[in-house]
Amino acid sequence: AAATSGRTERLVAMLTADATAVSDGAGLARRLLRYKTRERIASYVRAGFKPTPAKRRLAGGSPAMHIALVNGSPAVLAVVDDRVVGAVAFEVSDGKVASLRGIAAAHRLTRLTEAWRQAEPDAPVINAW
């Protein structure tokens, strides 16, 4: 809810003082993108969770958002049909988010998509993004 609210201060309040974030830039960046301040992380998350026609084209449709565990960490998965098109995993410390890891490059999501197809997922928290 905080990520889709458009209010950066709600996200900042959810982050630890030393929070960090890493993103693959949806495979469009030449290197991993790193964010080291709470304000930059909140801005990145808010922008990342804002639906746009360009993001829908890149994803191949309008993703449904699911809550899941990825490598033991809570995560939000963006899924189109039976394919994971994005994932954001969180590390939580003392009730706040200490780190985020975002992946949206298709070649990095192969194993996660395979695991998704074998699982029985819960209902999405957002049906069509």
Tab-separated table of N, CA and C in Angstrom:
chain	number	residue	atom	x	y	z
A	1	ALA	N	0.825	-1.191	0.000
A	1	ALA	CA	0.000	0.000	0.000
A	1	ALA	C	0.869	1.255	0.000
A	2	ALA	N	1.939	1.237	0.807
A	2	ALA	CA	2.816	2.413	0.851
A	2	ALA	C	3.495	2.639	-0.490
A	3	ALA	N	3.889	1.562	-1.161
A	3	ALA	CA	4.583	1.693	-2.450
A	3	ALA	C	3.676	2.255	-3.529
A	4	THR	N	2.405	1.953	-3.464
A	4	THR	CA	1.486	2.421	-4.505
A	4	THR	C	0.780	3.723	-4.126
A	5	SER	N	1.029	4.226	-2.925
A	5	SER	CA	0.338	5.431	-2.457
A	5	SER	C	0.844	6.699	-3.135
A	6	GLY	N	2.080	6.667	-3.651
A	6	GLY	CA	2.663	7.872	-4.232
A	6	GLY	C	3.248	8.805	-3.187
A	7	ARG	N	3.230	8.398	-1.930
A	7	ARG	CA	3.732	9.237	-0.839
A	7	ARG	C	5.048	8.668	-0.328
A	8	THR	N	6.134	9.309	-0.712
A	8	THR	CA	7.470	8.835	-0.372
A	8	THR	C	7.681	8.747	1.137
A	9	GLU	N	7.133	9.670	1.900
A	9	GLU	CA	7.376	9.678	3.346
A	9	GLU	C	6.836	8.413	4.019
A	10	ARG	N	5.782	7.817	3.485
A	10	ARG	CA	5.264	6.558	4.050
A	10	ARG	C	6.285	5.443	3.883
A	11	LEU	N	6.963	5.435	2.736
A	11	LEU	CA	7.984	4.421	2.496
A	11	LEU	C	9.221	4.657	3.358
A	12	VAL	N	9.660	5.897	3.462
A	12	VAL	CA	10.837	6.224	4.272
A	12	VAL	C	10.638	5.742	5.701
A	13	ALA	N	9.451	5.921	6.242
A	13	ALA	CA	9.161	5.512	7.620
A	13	ALA	C	9.262	4.003	7.808
A	14	MET	N	9.146	3.237	6.733
A	14	MET	CA	9.207	1.773	6.822
A	14	MET	C	10.622	1.230	6.725
A	15	LEU	N	11.603	2.089	6.447
A	15	LEU	CA	12.983	1.662	6.220
A	15	LEU	C	13.854	1.886	7.453
A	16	THR	N	14.819	0.979	7.665
A	16	THR	CA	15.799	1.200	8.723
A	16	THR	C	16.683	2.378	8.335
A	17	ALA	N	17.378	2.958	9.301
A	17	ALA	CA	18.241	4.116	9.035
A	17	ALA	C	19.348	3.788	8.035
A	18	ASP	N	19.797	2.530	8.017
A	18	ASP	CA	20.901	2.135	7.125
A	18	ASP	C	20.435	1.232	5.976
A	19	ALA	N	19.189	1.375	5.574
A	19	ALA	CA	18.624	0.527	4.513
A	19	ALA	C	19.401	0.680	3.201
A	20	THR	N	19.406	-0.407	2.418
A	20	THR	CA	20.037	-0.402	1.097
A	20	THR	C	19.108	-1.094	0.109
A	21	ALA	N	19.321	-0.817	-1.184
A	21	ALA	CA	18.532	-1.467	-2.230
A	21	ALA	C	19.411	-1.687	-3.445
A	22	VAL	N	19.140	-2.797	-4.137
A	22	VAL	CA	19.849	-3.145	-5.366
A	22	VAL	C	18.809	-3.581	-6.381
A	23	SER	N	18.980	-3.116	-7.620
A	23	SER	CA	18.054	-3.473	-8.701
A	23	SER	C	18.849	-3.814	-9.948
A	24	ASP	N	18.311	-4.726	-10.748
A	24	ASP	CA	18.958	-5.034	-12.031
A	24	ASP	C	18.474	-4.100	-13.137
A	25	GLY	N	17.634	-3.126	-12.802
A	25	GLY	CA	17.152	-2.171	-13.790
A	25	GLY	C	16.333	-2.812	-14.891
A	26	ALA	N	15.683	-3.926	-14.577
A	26	ALA	CA	14.860	-4.680	-15.529
A	26	ALA	C	15.672	-5.172	-16.725
A	27	GLY	N	16.973	-5.303	-16.525
A	27	GLY	CA	17.828	-5.758	-17.605
A	27	GLY	C	18.202	-4.658	-18.575
A	28	LEU	N	17.726	-3.438	-18.316
A	28	LEU	CA	18.004	-2.310	-19.197
A	28	LEU	C	19.275	-1.569	-18.799
A	29	ALA	N	19.748	-1.767	-17.572
A	29	ALA	CA	20.964	-1.109	-17.097
A	29	ALA	C	22.164	-2.009	-17.358
A	30	ARG	N	23.305	-1.416	-17.561
A	30	ARG	CA	24.527	-2.184	-17.830
A	30	ARG	C	25.095	-2.802	-16.562
A	31	ARG	N	24.730	-2.254	-15.420
A	31	ARG	CA	25.225	-2.763	-14.139
A	31	ARG	C	24.095	-2.673	-13.122
A	32	LEU	N	24.296	-3.295	-11.986
A	32	LEU	CA	23.293	-3.228	-10.933
A	32	LEU	C	23.159	-1.792	-10.438
A	33	LEU	N	21.945	-1.409	-10.131
A	33	LEU	CA	21.676	-0.084	-9.584
A	33	LEU	C	21.631	-0.196	-8.073
A	34	ARG	N	22.362	0.673	-7.382
A	34	ARG	CA	22.434	0.625	-5.920
A	34	ARG	C	21.914	1.931	-5.334
A	35	TYR	N	21.112	1.801	-4.283
A	35	TYR	CA	20.526	2.955	-3.605
A	35	TYR	C	20.884	2.851	-2.135
A	36	LYS	N	21.401	3.950	-1.563
A	36	LYS	CA	21.928	3.874	-0.204
A	36	LYS	C	21.282	4.822	0.799
A	37	THR	N	20.385	5.689	0.354
A	37	THR	CA	19.693	6.540	1.321
A	37	THR	C	18.219	6.162	1.333
A	38	ARG	N	17.595	6.382	2.463
A	38	ARG	CA	16.178	6.021	2.589
A	38	ARG	C	15.321	6.774	1.585
A	39	GLU	N	15.636	8.029	1.342
A	39	GLU	CA	14.849	8.822	0.400
A	39	GLU	C	14.995	8.287	-1.027
A	40	ARG	N	16.221	7.929	-1.431
A	40	ARG	CA	16.449	7.383	-2.769
A	40	ARG	C	15.767	6.020	-2.909
A	41	ILE	N	15.844	5.206	-1.870
A	41	ILE	CA	15.200	3.889	-1.908
A	41	ILE	C	13.687	4.071	-2.035
A	42	ALA	N	13.114	4.950	-1.242
A	42	ALA	CA	11.674	5.178	-1.294
A	42	ALA	C	11.256	5.687	-2.668
A	43	SER	N	12.050	6.575	-3.240
A	43	SER	CA	11.748	7.093	-4.575
A	43	SER	C	11.816	5.979	-5.616
A	44	TYR	N	12.835	5.120	-5.523
A	44	TYR	CA	12.988	3.982	-6.437
A	44	TYR	C	11.793	3.034	-6.315
A	45	VAL	N	11.402	2.711	-5.099
A	45	VAL	CA	10.282	1.785	-4.881
A	45	VAL	C	8.983	2.390	-5.404
A	46	ARG	N	8.747	3.647	-5.078
A	46	ARG	CA	7.522	4.305	-5.539
A	46	ARG	C	7.446	4.313	-7.059
A	47	ALA	N	8.559	4.654	-7.708
A	47	ALA	CA	8.588	4.670	-9.178
A	47	ALA	C	8.433	3.260	-9.739
A	48	GLY	N	9.060	2.300	-9.096
A	48	GLY	CA	8.987	0.916	-9.571
A	48	GLY	C	7.601	0.319	-9.490
A	49	PHE	N	6.840	0.727	-8.486
A	49	PHE	CA	5.500	0.182	-8.312
A	49	PHE	C	4.426	1.009	-9.004
A	50	LYS	N	4.824	2.056	-9.703
A	50	LYS	CA	3.843	2.857	-10.440
A	50	LYS	C	3.620	2.210	-11.808
A	51	PRO	N	2.395	1.765	-12.091
A	51	PRO	CA	2.141	1.130	-13.389
A	51	PRO	C	2.174	2.150	-14.525
A	52	THR	N	2.764	1.751	-15.622
A	52	THR	CA	2.787	2.584	-16.825
A	52	THR	C	2.572	1.689	-18.044
A	53	PRO	N	2.105	2.252	-19.141
A	53	PRO	CA	1.965	1.460	-20.369
A	53	PRO	C	3.290	0.847	-20.819
A	54	ALA	N	4.391	1.579	-20.664
A	54	ALA	CA	5.700	1.049	-21.068
A	54	ALA	C	6.078	-0.179	-20.236
A	55	LYS	N	5.815	-0.134	-18.927
A	55	LYS	CA	6.122	-1.284	-18.066
A	55	LYS	C	5.241	-2.474	-18.425
A	56	ARG	N	3.981	-2.218	-18.750
A	56	ARG	CA	3.084	-3.317	-19.158
A	56	ARG	C	3.563	-3.955	-20.454
A	57	ARG	N	4.034	-3.126	-21.402
A	57	ARG	CA	4.582	-3.675	-22.654
A	57	ARG	C	5.816	-4.522	-22.369
A	58	LEU	N	6.712	-4.015	-21.528
A	58	LEU	CA	7.928	-4.743	-21.177
A	58	LEU	C	7.595	-6.072	-20.494
A	59	ALA	N	6.568	-6.061	-19.644
A	59	ALA	CA	6.166	-7.274	-18.918
A	59	ALA	C	5.361	-8.235	-19.786
A	60	GLY	N	4.810	-7.753	-20.878
A	60	GLY	CA	3.990	-8.605	-21.726
A	60	GLY	C	2.549	-8.678	-21.285
A	61	GLY	N	2.100	-7.700	-20.538
A	61	GLY	CA	0.715	-7.661	-20.074
A	61	GLY	C	0.614	-6.912	-18.764
A	62	SER	N	-0.537	-7.024	-18.137
A	62	SER	CA	-0.788	-6.364	-16.863
A	62	SER	C	-0.569	-7.365	-15.731
A	63	PRO	N	0.525	-7.237	-14.997
A	63	PRO	CA	0.838	-8.237	-13.969
A	63	PRO	C	-0.134	-8.227	-12.791
A	64	ALA	N	-0.279	-9.385	-12.195
A	64	ALA	CA	-0.918	-9.516	-10.886
A	64	ALA	C	0.215	-9.535	-9.866
A	65	MET	N	-0.001	-8.916	-8.712
A	65	MET	CA	1.018	-8.856	-7.664
A	65	MET	C	0.690	-9.859	-6.572
A	66	HIS	N	1.693	-10.652	-6.235
A	66	HIS	CA	1.535	-11.690	-5.215
A	66	HIS	C	2.581	-11.505	-4.116
A	67	ILE	N	2.226	-11.910	-2.918
A	67	ILE	CA	3.158	-11.964	-1.802
A	67	ILE	C	3.692	-13.396	-1.754
A	68	ALA	N	5.005	-13.529	-1.576
A	68	ALA	CA	5.616	-14.856	-1.573
A	68	ALA	C	6.872	-14.842	-0.708
A	69	LEU	N	7.456	-16.010	-0.532
A	69	LEU	CA	8.784	-16.130	0.070
A	69	LEU	C	9.749	-16.503	-1.041
A	70	VAL	N	10.849	-15.769	-1.144
A	70	VAL	CA	11.886	-16.057	-2.131
A	70	VAL	C	13.190	-16.240	-1.368
A	71	ASN	N	13.738	-17.434	-1.438
A	71	ASN	CA	14.951	-17.764	-0.675
A	71	ASN	C	14.786	-17.419	0.802
A	72	GLY	N	13.600	-17.636	1.329
A	72	GLY	CA	13.321	-17.397	2.737
A	72	GLY	C	12.978	-15.964	3.093
A	73	SER	N	13.002	-15.055	2.130
A	73	SER	CA	12.693	-13.647	2.384
A	73	SER	C	11.311	-13.301	1.853
A	74	PRO	N	10.592	-12.414	2.557
A	74	PRO	CA	9.313	-11.964	2.005
A	74	PRO	C	9.563	-11.210	0.704
A	75	ALA	N	8.634	-11.355	-0.235
A	75	ALA	CA	8.810	-10.736	-1.544
A	75	ALA	C	7.462	-10.403	-2.163
A	76	VAL	N	7.507	-9.483	-3.109
A	76	VAL	CA	6.364	-9.181	-3.964
A	76	VAL	C	6.751	-9.665	-5.351
A	77	LEU	N	5.892	-10.499	-5.942
A	77	LEU	CA	6.131	-11.019	-7.285
A	77	LEU	C	5.114	-10.425	-8.251
A	78	ALA	N	5.594	-9.996	-9.394
A	78	ALA	CA	4.725	-9.543	-10.481
A	78	ALA	C	4.622	-10.707	-11.457
A	79	VAL	N	3.389	-11.141	-11.743
A	79	VAL	CA	3.170	-12.341	-12.551
A	79	VAL	C	2.208	-12.027	-13.689
A	80	VAL	N	2.602	-12.397	-14.901
A	80	VAL	CA	1.735	-12.312	-16.078
A	80	VAL	C	1.507	-13.741	-16.538
A	81	ASP	N	0.230	-14.152	-16.580
A	81	ASP	CA	-0.136	-15.540	-16.874
A	81	ASP	C	0.573	-16.440	-15.871
A	82	ASP	N	1.473	-17.298	-16.295
A	82	ASP	CA	2.194	-18.163	-15.350
A	82	ASP	C	3.688	-17.853	-15.352
A	83	ARG	N	4.033	-16.594	-15.645
A	83	ARG	CA	5.433	-16.189	-15.759
A	83	ARG	C	5.722	-15.047	-14.790
A	84	VAL	N	6.755	-15.206	-13.967
A	84	VAL	CA	7.187	-14.133	-13.072
A	84	VAL	C	7.955	-13.117	-13.911
A	85	VAL	N	7.499	-11.878	-13.883
A	85	VAL	CA	8.142	-10.822	-14.681
A	85	VAL	C	8.900	-9.830	-13.810
A	86	GLY	N	8.790	-9.978	-12.503
A	86	GLY	CA	9.524	-9.111	-11.587
A	86	GLY	C	9.398	-9.611	-10.170
A	87	ALA	N	10.407	-9.313	-9.368
A	87	ALA	CA	10.397	-9.705	-7.962
A	87	ALA	C	11.145	-8.666	-7.148
A	88	VAL	N	10.609	-8.361	-5.987
A	88	VAL	CA	11.292	-7.510	-5.022
A	88	VAL	C	11.292	-8.266	-3.703
A	89	ALA	N	12.485	-8.659	-3.255
A	89	ALA	CA	12.631	-9.379	-1.990
A	89	ALA	C	13.099	-8.395	-0.920
A	90	PHE	N	12.623	-8.598	0.303
A	90	PHE	CA	12.893	-7.695	1.412
A	90	PHE	C	13.615	-8.425	2.528
A	91	GLU	N	14.529	-7.738	3.174
A	91	GLU	CA	15.106	-8.220	4.427
A	91	GLU	C	14.534	-7.309	5.506
A	92	VAL	N	13.927	-7.915	6.513
A	92	VAL	CA	13.270	-7.150	7.571
A	92	VAL	C	14.061	-7.295	8.858
A	93	SER	N	14.259	-6.169	9.549
A	93	SER	CA	14.975	-6.154	10.824
A	93	SER	C	14.205	-5.273	11.798
A	94	ASP	N	13.843	-5.828	12.931
A	94	ASP	CA	13.100	-5.084	13.953
A	94	ASP	C	11.853	-4.406	13.395
A	95	GLY	N	11.147	-5.106	12.514
A	95	GLY	CA	9.890	-4.606	11.985
A	95	GLY	C	10.010	-3.566	10.881
A	96	LYS	N	11.234	-3.301	10.417
A	96	LYS	CA	11.440	-2.348	9.327
A	96	LYS	C	12.228	-3.022	8.214
A	97	VAL	N	12.119	-2.466	7.015
A	97	VAL	CA	12.828	-3.020	5.855
A	97	VAL	C	14.273	-2.539	5.889
A	98	ALA	N	15.208	-3.502	5.913
A	98	ALA	CA	16.637	-3.187	5.952
A	98	ALA	C	17.266	-3.233	4.563
A	99	SER	N	16.730	-4.085	3.682
A	99	SER	CA	17.261	-4.128	2.320
A	99	SER	C	16.196	-4.635	1.362
A	100	LEU	N	16.348	-4.209	0.115
A	100	LEU	CA	15.470	-4.645	-0.976
A	100	LEU	C	16.350	-5.098	-2.120
A	101	ARG	N	15.890	-6.138	-2.810
A	101	ARG	CA	16.582	-6.624	-4.004
A	101	ARG	C	15.540	-6.793	-5.098
A	102	GLY	N	15.657	-5.982	-6.146
A	102	GLY	CA	14.700	-6.014	-7.245
A	102	GLY	C	15.271	-6.686	-8.472
A	103	ILE	N	14.490	-7.586	-9.063
A	103	ILE	CA	14.903	-8.301	-10.273
A	103	ILE	C	13.745	-8.252	-11.267
A	104	ALA	N	14.053	-7.846	-12.498
A	104	ALA	CA	13.028	-7.848	-13.536
A	104	ALA	C	13.591	-8.276	-14.889
A	105	ALA	N	14.878	-8.564	-14.960
A	105	ALA	CA	15.468	-9.048	-16.212
A	105	ALA	C	15.013	-10.486	-16.429
A	106	ALA	N	14.418	-10.755	-17.576
A	106	ALA	CA	13.825	-12.071	-17.852
A	106	ALA	C	14.806	-13.215	-17.638
A	107	HIS	N	16.043	-13.066	-18.054
A	107	HIS	CA	17.012	-14.163	-17.926
A	107	HIS	C	17.373	-14.461	-16.472
A	108	ARG	N	17.094	-13.542	-15.563
A	108	ARG	CA	17.372	-13.770	-14.144
A	108	ARG	C	16.175	-14.380	-13.414
A	109	LEU	N	15.050	-14.480	-14.084
A	109	LEU	CA	13.824	-14.948	-13.440
A	109	LEU	C	13.425	-16.365	-13.840
A	110	THR	N	14.251	-17.047	-14.591
A	110	THR	CA	13.910	-18.375	-15.096
A	110	THR	C	13.601	-19.363	-13.972
A	111	ARG	N	14.505	-19.478	-13.002
A	111	ARG	CA	14.281	-20.444	-11.913
A	111	ARG	C	13.090	-20.050	-11.052
A	112	LEU	N	12.911	-18.760	-10.826
A	112	LEU	CA	11.768	-18.319	-10.028
A	112	LEU	C	10.454	-18.621	-10.744
A	113	THR	N	10.430	-18.440	-12.056
A	113	THR	CA	9.233	-18.776	-12.834
A	113	THR	C	8.951	-20.271	-12.761
A	114	GLU	N	9.983	-21.099	-12.860
A	114	GLU	CA	9.796	-22.556	-12.742
A	114	GLU	C	9.209	-22.925	-11.388
A	115	ALA	N	9.732	-22.326	-10.313
A	115	ALA	CA	9.207	-22.591	-8.968
A	115	ALA	C	7.764	-22.101	-8.851
A	116	TRP	N	7.469	-20.952	-9.444
A	116	TRP	CA	6.115	-20.398	-9.422
A	116	TRP	C	5.131	-21.363	-10.072
A	117	ARG	N	5.513	-21.922	-11.207
A	117	ARG	CA	4.629	-22.825	-11.942
A	117	ARG	C	4.346	-24.106	-11.166
A	118	GLN	N	5.228	-24.497	-10.275
A	118	GLN	CA	5.039	-25.715	-9.477
A	118	GLN	C	4.286	-25.449	-8.184
A	119	ALA	N	4.191	-24.185	-7.786
A	119	ALA	CA	3.542	-23.827	-6.520
A	119	ALA	C	2.043	-23.651	-6.709
A	120	GLU	N	1.350	-23.591	-5.597
A	120	GLU	CA	-0.062	-23.251	-5.600
A	120	GLU	C	-0.177	-21.879	-4.945
A	121	PRO	N	-0.100	-20.818	-5.753
A	121	PRO	CA	-0.046	-19.464	-5.171
A	121	PRO	C	-1.357	-19.034	-4.536
A	122	ASP	N	-1.217	-18.131	-3.563
A	122	ASP	CA	-2.384	-17.495	-2.964
A	122	ASP	C	-2.974	-16.504	-3.959
A	123	ALA	N	-4.114	-15.983	-3.633
A	123	ALA	CA	-4.740	-14.960	-4.473
A	123	ALA	C	-3.838	-13.725	-4.514
A	124	PRO	N	-3.812	-13.023	-5.639
A	124	PRO	CA	-2.971	-11.833	-5.733
A	124	PRO	C	-3.460	-10.722	-4.813
A	125	VAL	N	-2.520	-9.887	-4.338
A	125	VAL	CA	-2.904	-8.729	-3.532
A	125	VAL	C	-3.357	-7.579	-4.436
A	126	ILE	N	-2.909	-7.581	-5.683
A	126	ILE	CA	-3.377	-6.665	-6.716
A	126	ILE	C	-3.635	-7.509	-7.947
A	127	ASN	N	-4.870	-7.517	-8.439
A	127	ASN	CA	-5.221	-8.373	-9.572
A	127	ASN	C	-4.640	-7.931	-10.895
A	128	ALA	N	-4.672	-6.670	-11.186
A	128	ALA	CA	-4.173	-6.168	-12.464
A	128	ALA	C	-3.493	-4.844	-12.226
A	129	TRP	N	-2.221	-4.812	-12.427
A	129	TRP	CA	-1.409	-3.630	-12.144
A	129	TRP	C	-1.267	-2.782	-13.365
